[in-house]
PDB file of C-alpha atoms and ligand atoms in Angstrom:
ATOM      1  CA  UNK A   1      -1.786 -12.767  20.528  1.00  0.00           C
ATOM      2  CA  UNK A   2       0.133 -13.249  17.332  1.00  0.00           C
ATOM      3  CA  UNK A   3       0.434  -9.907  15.571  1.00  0.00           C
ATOM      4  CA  UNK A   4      -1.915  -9.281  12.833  1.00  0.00           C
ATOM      5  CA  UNK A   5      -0.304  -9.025   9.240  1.00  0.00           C
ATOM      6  CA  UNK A   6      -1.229  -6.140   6.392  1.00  0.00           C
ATOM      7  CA  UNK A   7      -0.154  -6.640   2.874  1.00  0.00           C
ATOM      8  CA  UNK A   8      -0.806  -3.650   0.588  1.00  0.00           C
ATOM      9  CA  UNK A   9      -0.842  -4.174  -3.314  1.00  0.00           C
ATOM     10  CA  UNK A  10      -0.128  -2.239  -6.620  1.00  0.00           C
ATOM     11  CA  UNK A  11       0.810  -2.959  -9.619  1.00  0.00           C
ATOM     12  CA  UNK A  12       4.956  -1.771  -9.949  1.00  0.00           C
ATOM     13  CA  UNK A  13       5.124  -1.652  -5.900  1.00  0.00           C
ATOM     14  CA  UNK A  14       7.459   1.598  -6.932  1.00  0.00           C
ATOM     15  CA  UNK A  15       4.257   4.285  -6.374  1.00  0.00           C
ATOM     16  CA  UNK A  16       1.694   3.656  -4.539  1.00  0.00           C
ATOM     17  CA  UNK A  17       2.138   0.561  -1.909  1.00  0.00           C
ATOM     18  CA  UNK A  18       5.345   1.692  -1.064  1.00  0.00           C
ATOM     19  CA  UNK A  19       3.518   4.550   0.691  1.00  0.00           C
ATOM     20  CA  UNK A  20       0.707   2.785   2.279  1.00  0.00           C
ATOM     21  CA  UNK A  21       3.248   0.776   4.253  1.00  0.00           C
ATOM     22  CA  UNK A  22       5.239   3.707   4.887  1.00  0.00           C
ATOM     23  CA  UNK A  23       2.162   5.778   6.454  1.00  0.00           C
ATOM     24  CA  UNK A  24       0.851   2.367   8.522  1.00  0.00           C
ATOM     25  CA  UNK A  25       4.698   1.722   9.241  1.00  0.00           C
ATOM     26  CA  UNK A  26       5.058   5.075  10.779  1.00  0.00           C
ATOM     27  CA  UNK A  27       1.510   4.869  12.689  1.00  0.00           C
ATOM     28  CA  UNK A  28       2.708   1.326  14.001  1.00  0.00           C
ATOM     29  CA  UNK A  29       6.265   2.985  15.370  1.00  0.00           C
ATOM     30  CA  UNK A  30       4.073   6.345  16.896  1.00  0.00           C
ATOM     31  CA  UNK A  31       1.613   4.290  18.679  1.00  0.00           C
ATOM     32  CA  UNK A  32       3.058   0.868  19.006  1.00  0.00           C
ATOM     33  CA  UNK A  33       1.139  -1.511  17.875  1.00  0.00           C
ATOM     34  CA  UNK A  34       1.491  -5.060  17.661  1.00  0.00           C
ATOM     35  CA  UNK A  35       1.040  -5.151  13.890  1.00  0.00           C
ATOM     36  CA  UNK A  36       3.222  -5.770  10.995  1.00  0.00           C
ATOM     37  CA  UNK A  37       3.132  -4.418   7.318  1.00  0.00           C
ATOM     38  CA  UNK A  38       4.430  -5.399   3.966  1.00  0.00           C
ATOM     39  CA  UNK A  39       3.637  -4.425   0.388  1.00  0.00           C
ATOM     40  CA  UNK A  40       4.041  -6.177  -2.859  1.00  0.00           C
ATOM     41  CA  UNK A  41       3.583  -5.394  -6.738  1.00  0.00           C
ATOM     42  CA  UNK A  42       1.428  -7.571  -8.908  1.00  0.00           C
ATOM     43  CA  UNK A  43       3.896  -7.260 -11.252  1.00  0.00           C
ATOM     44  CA  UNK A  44       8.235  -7.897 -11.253  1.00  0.00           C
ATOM     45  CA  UNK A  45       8.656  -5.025 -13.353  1.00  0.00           C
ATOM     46  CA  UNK A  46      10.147  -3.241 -11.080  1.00  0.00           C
ATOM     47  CA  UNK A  47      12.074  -6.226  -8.591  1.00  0.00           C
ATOM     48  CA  UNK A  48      14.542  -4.832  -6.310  1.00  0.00           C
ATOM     49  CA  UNK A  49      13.973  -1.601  -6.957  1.00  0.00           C
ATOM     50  CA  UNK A  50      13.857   0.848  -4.412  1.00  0.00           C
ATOM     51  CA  UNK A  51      10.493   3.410  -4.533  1.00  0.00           C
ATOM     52  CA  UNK A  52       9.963   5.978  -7.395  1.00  0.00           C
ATOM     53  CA  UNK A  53      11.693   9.666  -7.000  1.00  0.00           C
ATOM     54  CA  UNK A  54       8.393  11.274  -6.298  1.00  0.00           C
ATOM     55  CA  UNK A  55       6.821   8.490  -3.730  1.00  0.00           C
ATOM     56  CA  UNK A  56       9.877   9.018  -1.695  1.00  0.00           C
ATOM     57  CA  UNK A  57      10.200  12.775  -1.994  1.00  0.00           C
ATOM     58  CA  UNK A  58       6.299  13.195  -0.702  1.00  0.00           C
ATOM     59  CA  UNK A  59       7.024  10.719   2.215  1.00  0.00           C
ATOM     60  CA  UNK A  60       9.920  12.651   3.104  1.00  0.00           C
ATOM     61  CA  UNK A  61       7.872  15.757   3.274  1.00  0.00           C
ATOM     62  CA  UNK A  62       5.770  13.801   5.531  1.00  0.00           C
ATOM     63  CA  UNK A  63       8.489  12.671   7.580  1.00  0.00           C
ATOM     64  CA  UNK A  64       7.837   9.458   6.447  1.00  0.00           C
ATOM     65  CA  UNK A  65      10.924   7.403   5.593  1.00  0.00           C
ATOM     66  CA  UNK A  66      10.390   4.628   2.696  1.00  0.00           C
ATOM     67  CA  UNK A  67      13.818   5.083   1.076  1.00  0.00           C
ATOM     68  CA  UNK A  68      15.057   1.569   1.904  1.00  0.00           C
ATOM     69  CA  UNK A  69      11.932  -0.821   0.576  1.00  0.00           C
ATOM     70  CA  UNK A  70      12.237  -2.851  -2.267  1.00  0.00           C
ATOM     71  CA  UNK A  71       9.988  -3.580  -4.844  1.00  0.00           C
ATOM     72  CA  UNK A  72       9.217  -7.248  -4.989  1.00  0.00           C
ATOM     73  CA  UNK A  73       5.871  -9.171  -6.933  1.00  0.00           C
ATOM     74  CA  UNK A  74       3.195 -10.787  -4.626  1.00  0.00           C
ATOM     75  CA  UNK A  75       4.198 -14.936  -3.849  1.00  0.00           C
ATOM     76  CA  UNK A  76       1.948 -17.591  -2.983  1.00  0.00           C
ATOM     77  CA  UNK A  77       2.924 -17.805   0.352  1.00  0.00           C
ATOM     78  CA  UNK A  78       1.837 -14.219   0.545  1.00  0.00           C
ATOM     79  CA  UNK A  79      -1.663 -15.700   0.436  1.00  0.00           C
ATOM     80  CA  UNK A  80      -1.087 -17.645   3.458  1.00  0.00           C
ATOM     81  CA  UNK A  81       0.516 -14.992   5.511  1.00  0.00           C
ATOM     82  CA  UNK A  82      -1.690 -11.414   5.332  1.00  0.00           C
ATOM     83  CA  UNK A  83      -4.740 -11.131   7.391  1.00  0.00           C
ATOM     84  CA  UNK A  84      -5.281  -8.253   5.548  1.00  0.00           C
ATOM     85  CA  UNK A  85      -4.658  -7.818   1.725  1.00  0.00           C
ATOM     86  CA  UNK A  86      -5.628  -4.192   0.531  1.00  0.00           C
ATOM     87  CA  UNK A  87      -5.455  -3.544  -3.373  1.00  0.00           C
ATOM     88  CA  UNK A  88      -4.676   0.034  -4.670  1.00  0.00           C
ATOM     89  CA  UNK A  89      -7.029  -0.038  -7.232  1.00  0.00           C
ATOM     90  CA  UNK A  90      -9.688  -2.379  -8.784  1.00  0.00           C
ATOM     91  CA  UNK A  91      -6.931  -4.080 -11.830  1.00  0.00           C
ATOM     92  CA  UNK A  92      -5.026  -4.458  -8.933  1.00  0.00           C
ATOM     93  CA  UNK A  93      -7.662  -6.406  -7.119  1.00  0.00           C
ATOM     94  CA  UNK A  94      -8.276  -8.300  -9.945  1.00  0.00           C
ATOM     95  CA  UNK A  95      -5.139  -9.595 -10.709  1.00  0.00           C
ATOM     96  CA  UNK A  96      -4.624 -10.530  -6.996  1.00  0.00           C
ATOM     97  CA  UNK A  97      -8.240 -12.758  -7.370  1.00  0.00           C
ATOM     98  CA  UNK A  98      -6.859 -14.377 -10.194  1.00  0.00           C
ATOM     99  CA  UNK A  99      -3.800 -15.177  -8.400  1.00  0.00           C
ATOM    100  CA  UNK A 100      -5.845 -16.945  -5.771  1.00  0.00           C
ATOM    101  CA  UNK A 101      -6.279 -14.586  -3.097  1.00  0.00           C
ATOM    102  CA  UNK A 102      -9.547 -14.371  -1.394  1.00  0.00           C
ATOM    103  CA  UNK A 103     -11.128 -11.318   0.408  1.00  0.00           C
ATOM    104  CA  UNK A 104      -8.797  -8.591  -1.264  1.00  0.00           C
ATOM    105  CA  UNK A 105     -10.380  -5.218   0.069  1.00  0.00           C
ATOM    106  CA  UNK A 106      -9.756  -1.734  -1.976  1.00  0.00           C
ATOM    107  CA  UNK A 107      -8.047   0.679  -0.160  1.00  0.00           C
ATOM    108  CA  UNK A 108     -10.593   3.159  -1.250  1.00  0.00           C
ATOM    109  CA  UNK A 109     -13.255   1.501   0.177  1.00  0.00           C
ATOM    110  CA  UNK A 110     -11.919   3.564   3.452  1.00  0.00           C
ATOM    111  CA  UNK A 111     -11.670   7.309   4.409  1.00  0.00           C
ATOM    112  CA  UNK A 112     -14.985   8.320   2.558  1.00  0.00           C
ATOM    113  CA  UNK A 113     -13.622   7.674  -1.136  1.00  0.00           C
ATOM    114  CA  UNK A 114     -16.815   4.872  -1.601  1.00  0.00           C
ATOM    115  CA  UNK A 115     -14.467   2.348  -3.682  1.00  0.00           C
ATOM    116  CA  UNK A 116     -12.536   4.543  -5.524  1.00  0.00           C
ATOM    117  CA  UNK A 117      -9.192   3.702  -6.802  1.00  0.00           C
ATOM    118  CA  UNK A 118      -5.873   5.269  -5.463  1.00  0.00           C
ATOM    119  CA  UNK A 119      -4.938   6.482  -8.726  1.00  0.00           C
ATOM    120  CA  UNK A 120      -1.473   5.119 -10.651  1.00  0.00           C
ATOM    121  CA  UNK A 121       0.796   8.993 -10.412  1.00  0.00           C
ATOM    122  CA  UNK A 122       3.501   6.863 -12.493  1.00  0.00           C
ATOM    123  CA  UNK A 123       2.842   8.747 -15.366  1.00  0.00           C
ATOM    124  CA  UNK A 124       1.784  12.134 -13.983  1.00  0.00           C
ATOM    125  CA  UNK A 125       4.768  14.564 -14.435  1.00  0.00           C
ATOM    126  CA  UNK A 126       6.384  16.344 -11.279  1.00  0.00           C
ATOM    127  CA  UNK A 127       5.148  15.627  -7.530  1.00  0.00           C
ATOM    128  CA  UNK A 128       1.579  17.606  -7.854  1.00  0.00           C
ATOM    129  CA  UNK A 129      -0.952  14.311  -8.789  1.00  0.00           C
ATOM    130  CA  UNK A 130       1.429  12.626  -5.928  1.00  0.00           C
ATOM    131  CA  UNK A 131       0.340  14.904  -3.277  1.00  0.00           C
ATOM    132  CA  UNK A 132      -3.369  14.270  -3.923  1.00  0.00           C
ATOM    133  CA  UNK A 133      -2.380  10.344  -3.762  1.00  0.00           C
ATOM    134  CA  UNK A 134      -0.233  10.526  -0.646  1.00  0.00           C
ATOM    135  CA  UNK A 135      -3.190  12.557   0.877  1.00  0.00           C
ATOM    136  CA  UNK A 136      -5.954  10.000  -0.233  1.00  0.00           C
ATOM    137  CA  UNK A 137      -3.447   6.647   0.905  1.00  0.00           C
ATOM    138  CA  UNK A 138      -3.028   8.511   4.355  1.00  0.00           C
ATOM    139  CA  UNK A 139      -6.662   9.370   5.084  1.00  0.00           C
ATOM    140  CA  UNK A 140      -7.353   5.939   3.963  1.00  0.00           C
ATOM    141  CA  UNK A 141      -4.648   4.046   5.796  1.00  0.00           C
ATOM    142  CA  UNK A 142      -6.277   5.721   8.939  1.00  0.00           C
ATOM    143  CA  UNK A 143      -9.643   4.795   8.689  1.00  0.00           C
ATOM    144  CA  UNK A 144      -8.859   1.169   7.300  1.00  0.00           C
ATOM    145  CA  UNK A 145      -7.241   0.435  11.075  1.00  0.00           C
ATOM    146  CA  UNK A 146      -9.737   2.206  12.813  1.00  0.00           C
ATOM    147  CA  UNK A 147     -12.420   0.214  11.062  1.00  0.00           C
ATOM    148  CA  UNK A 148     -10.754  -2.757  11.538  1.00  0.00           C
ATOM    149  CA  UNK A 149     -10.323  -1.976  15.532  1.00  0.00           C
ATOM    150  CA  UNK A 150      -6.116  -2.334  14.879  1.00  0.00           C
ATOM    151  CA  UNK A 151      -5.613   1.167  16.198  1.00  0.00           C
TER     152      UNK A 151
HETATM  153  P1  4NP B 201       2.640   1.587  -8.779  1.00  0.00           P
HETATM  154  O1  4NP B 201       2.914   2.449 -10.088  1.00  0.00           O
HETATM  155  O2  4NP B 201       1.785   0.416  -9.243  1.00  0.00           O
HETATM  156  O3  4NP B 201       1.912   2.518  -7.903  1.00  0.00           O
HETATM  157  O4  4NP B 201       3.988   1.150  -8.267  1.00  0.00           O
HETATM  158  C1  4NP B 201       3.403   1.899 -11.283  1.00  0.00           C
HETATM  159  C2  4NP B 201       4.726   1.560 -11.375  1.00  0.00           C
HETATM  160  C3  4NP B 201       5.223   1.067 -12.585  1.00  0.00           C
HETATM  161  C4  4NP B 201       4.378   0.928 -13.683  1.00  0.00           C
HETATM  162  C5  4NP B 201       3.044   1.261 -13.567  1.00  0.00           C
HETATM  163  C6  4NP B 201       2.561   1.752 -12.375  1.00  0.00           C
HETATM  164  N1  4NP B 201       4.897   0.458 -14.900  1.00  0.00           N
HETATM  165  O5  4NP B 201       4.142   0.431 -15.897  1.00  0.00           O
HETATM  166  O6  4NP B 201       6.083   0.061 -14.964  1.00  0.00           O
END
């Protein structure tokens, strides 16, 4: 079977995706599964760049490594390619409709948070707000693949 494809969306892909495909990279590694994940920014702002200070210090913490992604914007072949497409919050859902993708799903839609948005930490000062996001992406992360049986 050809291994199922998650694409996970924000808006600088510097914050918050960068950390949903860490967490679901590092689940994918621990348990082996046949899956593979990406993320992109709806946005270039930030092309090339490699994750924000604070996204990479929490990871760490976590023993999660993200330090060598790159920020790049969503493509139209992107469309083609994801099984899955999970926006970080509902602007970012949004702007991914617009672009033409169908059946974006909110990554708050899992773990309990009914829909709510993973909020944007890039201008909260210091790593507190991005403890309460790493905590709500990894709860969420979780339950998305249970839900979707990819676990
Ligand atoms: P992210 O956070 O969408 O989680 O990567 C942001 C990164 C950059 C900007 C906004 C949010 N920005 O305005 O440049």
């Amino acid at each position: 079977m050809p291994k199922k494809k998650i694409l996970f969306v924000c808006l600088g892909n510097i914050c918050r995706s960068p950390l949903a495909e860490g967490i679901a990279q590092s689940i994918i590694e621990d348990k082996n599964l046949k899956l593979k994940v990406d993320s992109a920014g709806t946005s270039h702002w930030h092309k090339g760049e490699a994750p924000c200070a604070n996204s990479m210090t929490i990871a760490k913490k976590n023993h999660v490594d993200i330090s060598k992604q790159k920020s790049r914007p969503i493509t139209q072949i992107d469309k083609e390619k994801f099984d899955y497409v999970i926006a970080m919050d509902k602007q970012n859902k949004k702007d991914l409709e617009a672009f033409g993708f169908q059946k974006v799903s909110l990554l708050g839609e899992y773990g309990n948070y009914h829909g709510e948005d993973v909020p944007d930490p890039y201008y909260f000062s210091g790593l507190q707000g991005f403890e309460k996001v790493y905590e709500m992406i990894e709860v969420c992360v979780n339950d998305f693949l249970r839900a979707e049986g990819l676990l």
